[in-house]
Tab-separated table of C-alpha atoms and ligand atoms in Angstrom:
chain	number	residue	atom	x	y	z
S	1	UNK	CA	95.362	81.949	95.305
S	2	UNK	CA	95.337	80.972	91.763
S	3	UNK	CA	91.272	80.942	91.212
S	4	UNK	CA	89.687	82.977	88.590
S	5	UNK	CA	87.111	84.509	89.226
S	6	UNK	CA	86.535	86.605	85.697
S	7	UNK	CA	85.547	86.104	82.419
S	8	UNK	CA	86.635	89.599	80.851
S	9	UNK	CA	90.218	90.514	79.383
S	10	UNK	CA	91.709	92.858	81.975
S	11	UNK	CA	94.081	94.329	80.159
S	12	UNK	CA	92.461	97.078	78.901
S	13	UNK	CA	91.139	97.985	82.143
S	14	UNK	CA	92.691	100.266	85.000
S	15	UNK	CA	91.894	99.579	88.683
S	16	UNK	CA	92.240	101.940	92.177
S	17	UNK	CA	92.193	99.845	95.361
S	18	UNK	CA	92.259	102.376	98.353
S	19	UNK	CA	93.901	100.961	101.028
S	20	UNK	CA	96.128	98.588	99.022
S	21	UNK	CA	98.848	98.106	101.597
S	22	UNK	CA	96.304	96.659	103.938
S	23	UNK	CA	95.222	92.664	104.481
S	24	UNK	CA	91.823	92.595	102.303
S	25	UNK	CA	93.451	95.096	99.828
S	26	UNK	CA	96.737	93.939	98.993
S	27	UNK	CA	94.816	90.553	97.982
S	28	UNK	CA	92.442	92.259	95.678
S	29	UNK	CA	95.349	94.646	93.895
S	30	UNK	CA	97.362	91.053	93.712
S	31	UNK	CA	94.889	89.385	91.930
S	32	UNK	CA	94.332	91.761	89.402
S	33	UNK	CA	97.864	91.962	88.733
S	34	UNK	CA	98.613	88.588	88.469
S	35	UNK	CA	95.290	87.979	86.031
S	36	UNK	CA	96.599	90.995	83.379
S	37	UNK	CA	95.077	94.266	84.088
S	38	UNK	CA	96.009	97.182	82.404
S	39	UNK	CA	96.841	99.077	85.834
S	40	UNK	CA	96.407	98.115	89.239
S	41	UNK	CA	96.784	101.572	91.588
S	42	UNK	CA	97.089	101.436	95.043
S	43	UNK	CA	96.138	104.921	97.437
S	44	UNK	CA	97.058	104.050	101.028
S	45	UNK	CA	98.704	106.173	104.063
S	46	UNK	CA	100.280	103.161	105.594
S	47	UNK	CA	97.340	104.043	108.791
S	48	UNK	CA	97.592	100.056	109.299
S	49	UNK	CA	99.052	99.343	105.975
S	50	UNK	CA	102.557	97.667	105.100
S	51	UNK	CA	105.139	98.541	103.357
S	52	UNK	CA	105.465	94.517	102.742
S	53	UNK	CA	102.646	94.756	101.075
S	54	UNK	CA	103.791	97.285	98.656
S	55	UNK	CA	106.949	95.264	97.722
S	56	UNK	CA	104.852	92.115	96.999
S	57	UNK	CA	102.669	94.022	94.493
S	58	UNK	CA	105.607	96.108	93.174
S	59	UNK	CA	106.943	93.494	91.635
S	60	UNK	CA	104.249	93.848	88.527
S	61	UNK	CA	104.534	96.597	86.050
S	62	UNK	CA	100.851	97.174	85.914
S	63	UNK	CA	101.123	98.190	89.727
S	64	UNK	CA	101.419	101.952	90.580
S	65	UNK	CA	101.174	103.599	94.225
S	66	UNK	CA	99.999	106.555	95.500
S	67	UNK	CA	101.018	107.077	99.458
S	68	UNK	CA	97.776	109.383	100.414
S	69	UNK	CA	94.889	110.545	102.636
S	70	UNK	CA	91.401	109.353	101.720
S	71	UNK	CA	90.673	113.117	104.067
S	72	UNK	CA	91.908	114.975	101.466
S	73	UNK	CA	89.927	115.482	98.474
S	74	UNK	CA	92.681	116.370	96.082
S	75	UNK	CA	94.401	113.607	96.520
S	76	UNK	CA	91.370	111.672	96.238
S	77	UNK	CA	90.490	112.662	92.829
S	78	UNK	CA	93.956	112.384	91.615
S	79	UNK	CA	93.616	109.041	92.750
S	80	UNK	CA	90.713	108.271	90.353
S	81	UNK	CA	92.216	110.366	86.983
S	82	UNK	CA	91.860	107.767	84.068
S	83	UNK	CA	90.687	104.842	86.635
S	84	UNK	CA	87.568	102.450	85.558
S	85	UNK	CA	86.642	100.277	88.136
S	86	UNK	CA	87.360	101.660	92.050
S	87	UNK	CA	87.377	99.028	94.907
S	88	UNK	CA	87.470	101.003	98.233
S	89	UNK	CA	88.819	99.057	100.824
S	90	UNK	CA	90.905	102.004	103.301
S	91	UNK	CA	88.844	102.742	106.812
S	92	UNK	CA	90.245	102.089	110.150
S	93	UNK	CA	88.782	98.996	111.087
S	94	UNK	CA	88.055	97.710	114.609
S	95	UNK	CA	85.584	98.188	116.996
S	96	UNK	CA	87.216	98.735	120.264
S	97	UNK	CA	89.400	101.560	117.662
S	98	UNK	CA	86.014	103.338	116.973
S	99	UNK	CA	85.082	103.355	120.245
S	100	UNK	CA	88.492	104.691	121.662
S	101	UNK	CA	88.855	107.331	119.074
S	102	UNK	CA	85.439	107.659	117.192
S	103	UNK	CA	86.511	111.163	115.858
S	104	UNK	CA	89.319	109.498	113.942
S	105	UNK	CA	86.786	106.718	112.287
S	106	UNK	CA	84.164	109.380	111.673
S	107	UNK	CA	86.857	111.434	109.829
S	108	UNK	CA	88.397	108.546	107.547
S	109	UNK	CA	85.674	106.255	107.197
S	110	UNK	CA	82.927	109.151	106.305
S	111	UNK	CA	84.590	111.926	105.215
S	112	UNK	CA	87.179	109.783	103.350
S	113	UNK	CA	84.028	108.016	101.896
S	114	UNK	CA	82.419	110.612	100.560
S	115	UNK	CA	85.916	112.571	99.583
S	116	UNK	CA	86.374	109.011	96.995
S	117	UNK	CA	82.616	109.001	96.083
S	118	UNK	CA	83.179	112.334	94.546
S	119	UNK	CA	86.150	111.557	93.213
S	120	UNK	CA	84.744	108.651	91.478
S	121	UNK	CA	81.857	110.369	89.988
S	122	UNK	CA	83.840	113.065	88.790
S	123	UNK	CA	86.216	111.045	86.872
S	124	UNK	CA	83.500	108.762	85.425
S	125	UNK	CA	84.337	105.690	87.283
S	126	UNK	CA	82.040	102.517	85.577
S	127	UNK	CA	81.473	100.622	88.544
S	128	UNK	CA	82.286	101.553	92.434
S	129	UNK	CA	82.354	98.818	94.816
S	130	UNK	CA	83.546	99.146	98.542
S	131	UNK	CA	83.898	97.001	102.294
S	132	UNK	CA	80.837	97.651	104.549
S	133	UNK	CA	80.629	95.079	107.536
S	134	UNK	CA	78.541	92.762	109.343
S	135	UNK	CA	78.614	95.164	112.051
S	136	UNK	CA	75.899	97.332	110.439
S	137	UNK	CA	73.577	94.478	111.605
S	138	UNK	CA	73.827	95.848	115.656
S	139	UNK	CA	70.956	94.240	117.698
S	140	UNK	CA	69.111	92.280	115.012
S	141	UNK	CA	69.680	89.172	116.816
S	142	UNK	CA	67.759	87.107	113.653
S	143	UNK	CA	69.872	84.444	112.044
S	144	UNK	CA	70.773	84.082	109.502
S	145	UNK	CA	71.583	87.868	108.360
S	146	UNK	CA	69.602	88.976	105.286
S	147	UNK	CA	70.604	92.212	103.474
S	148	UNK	CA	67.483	93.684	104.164
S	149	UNK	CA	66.751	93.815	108.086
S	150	UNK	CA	69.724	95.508	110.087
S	151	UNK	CA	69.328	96.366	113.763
S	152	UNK	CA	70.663	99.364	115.867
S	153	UNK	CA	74.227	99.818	115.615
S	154	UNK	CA	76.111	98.825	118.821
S	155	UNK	CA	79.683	101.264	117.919
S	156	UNK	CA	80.643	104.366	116.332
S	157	UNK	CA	81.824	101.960	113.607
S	158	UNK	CA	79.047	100.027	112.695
S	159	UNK	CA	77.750	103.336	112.226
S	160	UNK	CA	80.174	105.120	109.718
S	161	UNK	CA	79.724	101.813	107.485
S	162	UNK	CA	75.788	102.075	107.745
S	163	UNK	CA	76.591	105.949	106.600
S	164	UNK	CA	78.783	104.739	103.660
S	165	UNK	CA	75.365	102.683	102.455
S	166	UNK	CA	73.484	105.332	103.118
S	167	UNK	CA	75.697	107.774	100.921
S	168	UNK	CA	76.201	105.080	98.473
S	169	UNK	CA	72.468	104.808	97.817
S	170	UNK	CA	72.137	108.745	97.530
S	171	UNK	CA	75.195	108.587	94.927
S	172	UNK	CA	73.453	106.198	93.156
S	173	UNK	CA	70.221	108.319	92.677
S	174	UNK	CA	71.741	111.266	92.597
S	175	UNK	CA	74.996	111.183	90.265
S	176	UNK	CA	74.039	107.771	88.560
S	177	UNK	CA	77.244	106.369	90.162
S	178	UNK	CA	77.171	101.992	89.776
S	179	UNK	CA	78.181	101.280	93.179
S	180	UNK	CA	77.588	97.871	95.387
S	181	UNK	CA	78.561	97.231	99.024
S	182	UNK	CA	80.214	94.042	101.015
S	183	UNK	CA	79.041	93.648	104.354
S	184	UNK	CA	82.622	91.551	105.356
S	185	UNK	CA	81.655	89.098	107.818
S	186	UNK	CA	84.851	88.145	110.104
S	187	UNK	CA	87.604	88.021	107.240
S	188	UNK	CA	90.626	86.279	107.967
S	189	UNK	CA	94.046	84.747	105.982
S	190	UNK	CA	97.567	85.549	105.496
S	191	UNK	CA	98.662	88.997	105.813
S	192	UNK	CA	96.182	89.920	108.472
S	193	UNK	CA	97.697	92.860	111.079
S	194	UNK	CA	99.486	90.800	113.345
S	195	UNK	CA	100.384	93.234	115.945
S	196	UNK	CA	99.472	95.816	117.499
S	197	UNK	CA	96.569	97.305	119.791
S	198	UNK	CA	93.610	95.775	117.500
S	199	UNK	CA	95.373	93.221	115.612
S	200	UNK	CA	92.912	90.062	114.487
S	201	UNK	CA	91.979	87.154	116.724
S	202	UNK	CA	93.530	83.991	114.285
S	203	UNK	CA	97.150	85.964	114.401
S	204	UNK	CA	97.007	86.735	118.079
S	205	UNK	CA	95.616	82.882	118.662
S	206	UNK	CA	98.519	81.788	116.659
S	207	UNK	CA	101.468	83.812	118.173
S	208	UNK	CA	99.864	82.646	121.711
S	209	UNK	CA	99.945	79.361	121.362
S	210	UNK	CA	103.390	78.830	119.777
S	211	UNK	CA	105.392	81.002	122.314
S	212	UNK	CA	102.893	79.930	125.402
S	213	UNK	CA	102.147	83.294	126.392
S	214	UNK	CA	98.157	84.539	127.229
S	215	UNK	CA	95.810	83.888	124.419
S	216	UNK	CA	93.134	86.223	126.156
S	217	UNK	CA	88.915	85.463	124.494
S	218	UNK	CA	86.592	87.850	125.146
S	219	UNK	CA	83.569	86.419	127.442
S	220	UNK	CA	82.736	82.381	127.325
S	221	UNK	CA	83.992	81.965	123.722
S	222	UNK	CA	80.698	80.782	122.827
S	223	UNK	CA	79.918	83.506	120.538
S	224	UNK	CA	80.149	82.694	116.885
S	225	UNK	CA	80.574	84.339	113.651
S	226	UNK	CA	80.449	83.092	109.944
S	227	UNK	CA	84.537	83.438	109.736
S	228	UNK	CA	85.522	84.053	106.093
S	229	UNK	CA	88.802	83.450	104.386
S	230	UNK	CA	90.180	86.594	102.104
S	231	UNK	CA	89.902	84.615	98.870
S	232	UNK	CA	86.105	84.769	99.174
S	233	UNK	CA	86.339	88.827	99.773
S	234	UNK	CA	88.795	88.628	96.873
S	235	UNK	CA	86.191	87.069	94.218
S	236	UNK	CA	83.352	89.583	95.286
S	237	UNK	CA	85.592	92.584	94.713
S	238	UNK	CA	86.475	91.099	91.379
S	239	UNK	CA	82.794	90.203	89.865
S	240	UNK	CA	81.269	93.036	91.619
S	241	UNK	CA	83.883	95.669	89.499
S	242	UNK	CA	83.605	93.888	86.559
S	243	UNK	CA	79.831	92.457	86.261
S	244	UNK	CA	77.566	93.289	83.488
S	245	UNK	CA	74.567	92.498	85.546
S	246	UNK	CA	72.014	95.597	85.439
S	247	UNK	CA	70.113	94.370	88.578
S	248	UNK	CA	73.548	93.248	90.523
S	249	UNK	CA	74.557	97.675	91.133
S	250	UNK	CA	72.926	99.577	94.129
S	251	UNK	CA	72.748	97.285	96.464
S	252	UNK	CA	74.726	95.523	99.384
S	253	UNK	CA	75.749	92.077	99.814
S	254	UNK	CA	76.598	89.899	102.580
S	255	UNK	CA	80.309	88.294	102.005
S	256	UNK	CA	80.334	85.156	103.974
S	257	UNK	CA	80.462	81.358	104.182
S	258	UNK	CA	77.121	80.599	105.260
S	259	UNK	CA	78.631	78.815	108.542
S	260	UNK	CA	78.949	79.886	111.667
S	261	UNK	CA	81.539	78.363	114.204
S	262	UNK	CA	82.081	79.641	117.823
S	263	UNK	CA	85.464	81.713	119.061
S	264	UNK	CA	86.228	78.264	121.062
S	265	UNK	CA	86.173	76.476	117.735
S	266	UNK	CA	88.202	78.307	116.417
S	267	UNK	CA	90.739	78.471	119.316
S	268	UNK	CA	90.574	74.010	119.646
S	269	UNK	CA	91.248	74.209	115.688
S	270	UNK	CA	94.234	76.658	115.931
S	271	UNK	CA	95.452	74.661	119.100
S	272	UNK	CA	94.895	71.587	117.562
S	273	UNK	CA	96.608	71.931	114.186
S	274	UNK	CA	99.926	73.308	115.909
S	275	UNK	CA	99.680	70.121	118.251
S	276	UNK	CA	99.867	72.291	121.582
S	277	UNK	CA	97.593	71.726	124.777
S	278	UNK	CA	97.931	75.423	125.673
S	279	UNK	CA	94.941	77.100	127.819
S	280	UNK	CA	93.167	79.977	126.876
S	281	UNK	CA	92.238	82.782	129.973
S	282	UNK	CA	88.916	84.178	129.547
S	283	UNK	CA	88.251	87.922	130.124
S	284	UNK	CA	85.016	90.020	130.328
S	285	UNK	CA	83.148	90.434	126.861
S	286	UNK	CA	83.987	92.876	124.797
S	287	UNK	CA	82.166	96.224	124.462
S	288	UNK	CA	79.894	96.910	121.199
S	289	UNK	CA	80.201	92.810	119.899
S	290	UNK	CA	77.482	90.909	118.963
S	291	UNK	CA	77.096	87.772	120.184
S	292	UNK	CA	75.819	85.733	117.134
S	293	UNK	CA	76.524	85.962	113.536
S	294	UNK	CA	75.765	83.438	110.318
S	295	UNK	CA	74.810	85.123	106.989
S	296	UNK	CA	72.674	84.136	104.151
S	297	UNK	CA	74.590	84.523	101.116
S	298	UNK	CA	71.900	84.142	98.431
S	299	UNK	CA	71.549	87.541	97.288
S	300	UNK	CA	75.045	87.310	95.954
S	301	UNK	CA	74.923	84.485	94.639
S	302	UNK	CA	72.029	84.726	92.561
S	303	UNK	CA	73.192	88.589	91.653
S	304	UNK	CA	76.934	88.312	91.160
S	305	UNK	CA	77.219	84.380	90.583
S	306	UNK	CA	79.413	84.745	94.280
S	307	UNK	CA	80.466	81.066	95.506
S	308	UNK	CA	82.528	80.511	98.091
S	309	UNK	CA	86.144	78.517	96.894
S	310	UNK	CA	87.436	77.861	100.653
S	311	UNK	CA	85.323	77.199	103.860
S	312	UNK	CA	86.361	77.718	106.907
S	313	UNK	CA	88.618	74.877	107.983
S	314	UNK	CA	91.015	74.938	104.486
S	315	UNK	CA	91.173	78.794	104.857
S	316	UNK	CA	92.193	78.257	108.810
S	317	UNK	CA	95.043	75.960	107.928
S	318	UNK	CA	96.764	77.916	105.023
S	319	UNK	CA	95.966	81.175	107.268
S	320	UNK	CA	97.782	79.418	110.286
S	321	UNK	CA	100.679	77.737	108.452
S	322	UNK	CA	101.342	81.535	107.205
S	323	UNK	CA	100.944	83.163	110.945
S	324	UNK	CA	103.413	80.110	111.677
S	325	UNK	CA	106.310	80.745	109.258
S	326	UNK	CA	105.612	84.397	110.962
S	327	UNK	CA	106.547	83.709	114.319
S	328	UNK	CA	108.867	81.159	114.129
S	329	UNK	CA	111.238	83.217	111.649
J	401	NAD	P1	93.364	96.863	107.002
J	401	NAD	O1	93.505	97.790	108.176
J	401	NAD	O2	94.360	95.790	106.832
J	401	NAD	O3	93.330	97.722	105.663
J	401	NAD	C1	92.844	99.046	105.597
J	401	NAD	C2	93.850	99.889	104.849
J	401	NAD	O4	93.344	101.227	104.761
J	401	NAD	C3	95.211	99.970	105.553
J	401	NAD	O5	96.244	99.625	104.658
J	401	NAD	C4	95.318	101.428	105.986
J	401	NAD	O6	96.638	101.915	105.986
J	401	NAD	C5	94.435	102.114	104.953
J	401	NAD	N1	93.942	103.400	105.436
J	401	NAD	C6	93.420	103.664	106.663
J	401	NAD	N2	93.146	104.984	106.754
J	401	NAD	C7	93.473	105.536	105.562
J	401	NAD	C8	93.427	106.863	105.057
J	401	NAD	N3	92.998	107.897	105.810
J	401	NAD	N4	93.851	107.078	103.782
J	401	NAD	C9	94.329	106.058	103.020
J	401	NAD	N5	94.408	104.792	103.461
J	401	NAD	C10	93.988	104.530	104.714
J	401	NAD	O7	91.883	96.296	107.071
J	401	NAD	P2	91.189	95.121	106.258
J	401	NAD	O8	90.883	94.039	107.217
J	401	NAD	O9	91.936	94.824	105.014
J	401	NAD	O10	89.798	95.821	105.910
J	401	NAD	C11	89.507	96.373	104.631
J	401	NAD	C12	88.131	96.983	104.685
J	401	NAD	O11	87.163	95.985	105.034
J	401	NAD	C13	87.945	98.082	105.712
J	401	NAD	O12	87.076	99.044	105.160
J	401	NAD	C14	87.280	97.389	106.883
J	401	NAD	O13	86.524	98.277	107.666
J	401	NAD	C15	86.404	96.397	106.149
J	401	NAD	N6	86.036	95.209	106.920
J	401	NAD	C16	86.974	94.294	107.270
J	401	NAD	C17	86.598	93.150	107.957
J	401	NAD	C18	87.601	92.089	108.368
J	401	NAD	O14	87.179	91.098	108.943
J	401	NAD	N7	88.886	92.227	108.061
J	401	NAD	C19	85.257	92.961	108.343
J	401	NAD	C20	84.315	93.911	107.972
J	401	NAD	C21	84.715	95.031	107.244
């Protein structure tokens, strides 16, 4: 990634990325630290973080780490001592998690929330930004997604990110806090969770198809989403922390593409580029998904000057070719 997506000297200028040892994270806290800031902390508890992660960013000066709870308050504020521009990134992500374990969600990505909201306010952060999701968009079946008309929410965690807005607005109005939200629609690229029970779809496509074992999709496959590589989430973070833009702060943006392309798209592309004829088995859909998702992007890019650097297919081949080197180590 070697885009800029600032105008502003950074290195008088000291950033906190919560959940820094994550995918969407670790990119954010990288860029910053390659492009000069002053300091670039990082508060994660390793929940689906790496410690791979850590040791890429480590190698910077600039970078310092806190290994902590977004639960607890203390080490929230802590966190935030002499910080100026906060991108909160740490939740537990996943759908199928929430609805599992929607206790454990609730806990980090509320509580934590509003734990780091305080914080923020309390140590006179300039500008808050933080990852909503598409998800808060539930039944609204109306493509493409505008900002303003969301739906019911279809899983515990479309509903703690609705509650972050909801808080976020209340901050706003309340304490004067500058804060913005991304509504993340389907981010992928390298460093994604490969593993695990709720890993992402491109590394689990990947791994299937080079060692020809099941590469399960969830219903027909037909379903799309507006899939968006990590150097677009990247440049939002960045403009939204840094912009100057009165009328760009309390409010919530859609971070997409624009496109949409269908799970079976995406599987023939993966297949395709790693020159293997190997079957997908379909299995029932999945609990709490929506079927259809596209975004209109307008609002940030008229607000925060957002434009997209890498569409879909460039982002899917540098994303495989990663997930490659990966599994064939
Ligand atoms: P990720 O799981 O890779 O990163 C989240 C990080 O938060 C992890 O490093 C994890 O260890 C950390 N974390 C979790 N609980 C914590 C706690 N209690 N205290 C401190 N740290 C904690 O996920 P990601 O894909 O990088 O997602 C980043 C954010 O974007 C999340 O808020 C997620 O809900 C949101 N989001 C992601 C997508 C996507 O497509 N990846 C889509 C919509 C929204």
């Amino acid at each position: 990634m070697s885009l800029i997506f600032h105008t502003k000297d950074l290195s008088n200028s000291s950033f906190l990325i919560t959940g820094g040892a994550g995918f969407i994270g670790s990119h954010i806290a990288e860029y910053l630290l390659k492009n000069g800031a002053k300091k670039v902390r990082v508060l994660d508890n390793f929940a689906n973080g790496f410690q791979s992660n850590i040791d890429i960013l480590s190698t910077y000066p600039a970078f310092e780490f806190i290994e902590g709870d977004i639960r607890d308050a203390e080490t929230c504020k802590q966190a935030c001592n002499g910080i100026d521009y906060v991108s909160h990134q740490a939740a537990l992500g996943s759908v199928p998690r929430s609805i599992a374990d929607p206790v454990s969600s609730a806990a980090v990505n509320v509580s934590g929330f509003v734990n780091m909201l305080k914080a923020a306010v309390d140590n006179n952060v300039k500008q808050f930004v933080y990852a909503s999701s598409s998800s808060v968009y539930g039944d609204e079946k109306t493509l493409p997604k505008i900002e303003s008309r969301v739906g019911n929410c279809l899983s515990p965690y479309a509903v703690t990110k609705k509650t972050n807005e909801l808080y976020a607005e209340v901050f706003a109005n309340t304490y004067g806090l500058k804060i913005m939200g991304f509504r993340y629609f389907n981010v992928f690229g390298p460093r994604q969770d490969p593993d695990g029970q709720y890993a992402a779809v491109i590394p689990l496509f990947v791994k299937g198809i080079l060692h020809r074992t099941p590469v399960f999709i969830n219903g027909d496959g037909k379903q799309t989403r507006d899939f968006t590589f990590v150097e677009n989430a990247v440049q939002i973070n960045v403009k939204g922390m840094l912009t100057d833009n009165p009328d760009a702060v309390n409010k919530v943006y859609n971070v997409a593409i624009g496109e949409n392309f269908s799970v079976n798209d995406l599987y023939n592309k993966c297949r395709e580029h790693l020159q293997s004829d190997f079957e997908p088995t379909y299995r029932e859909p999945r609990a709490g998904d929506i079927r259809d998702s596209l975004a209109d992007i307008s609002l940030a890019k008229s607000l925060l000057d957002y434009q997209p650097t890498k569409r879909f297919q460039d982002g899917l081949i540098e994303t495989i070719n990663f997930f490659k080197k990966v599994y064939t180590k």
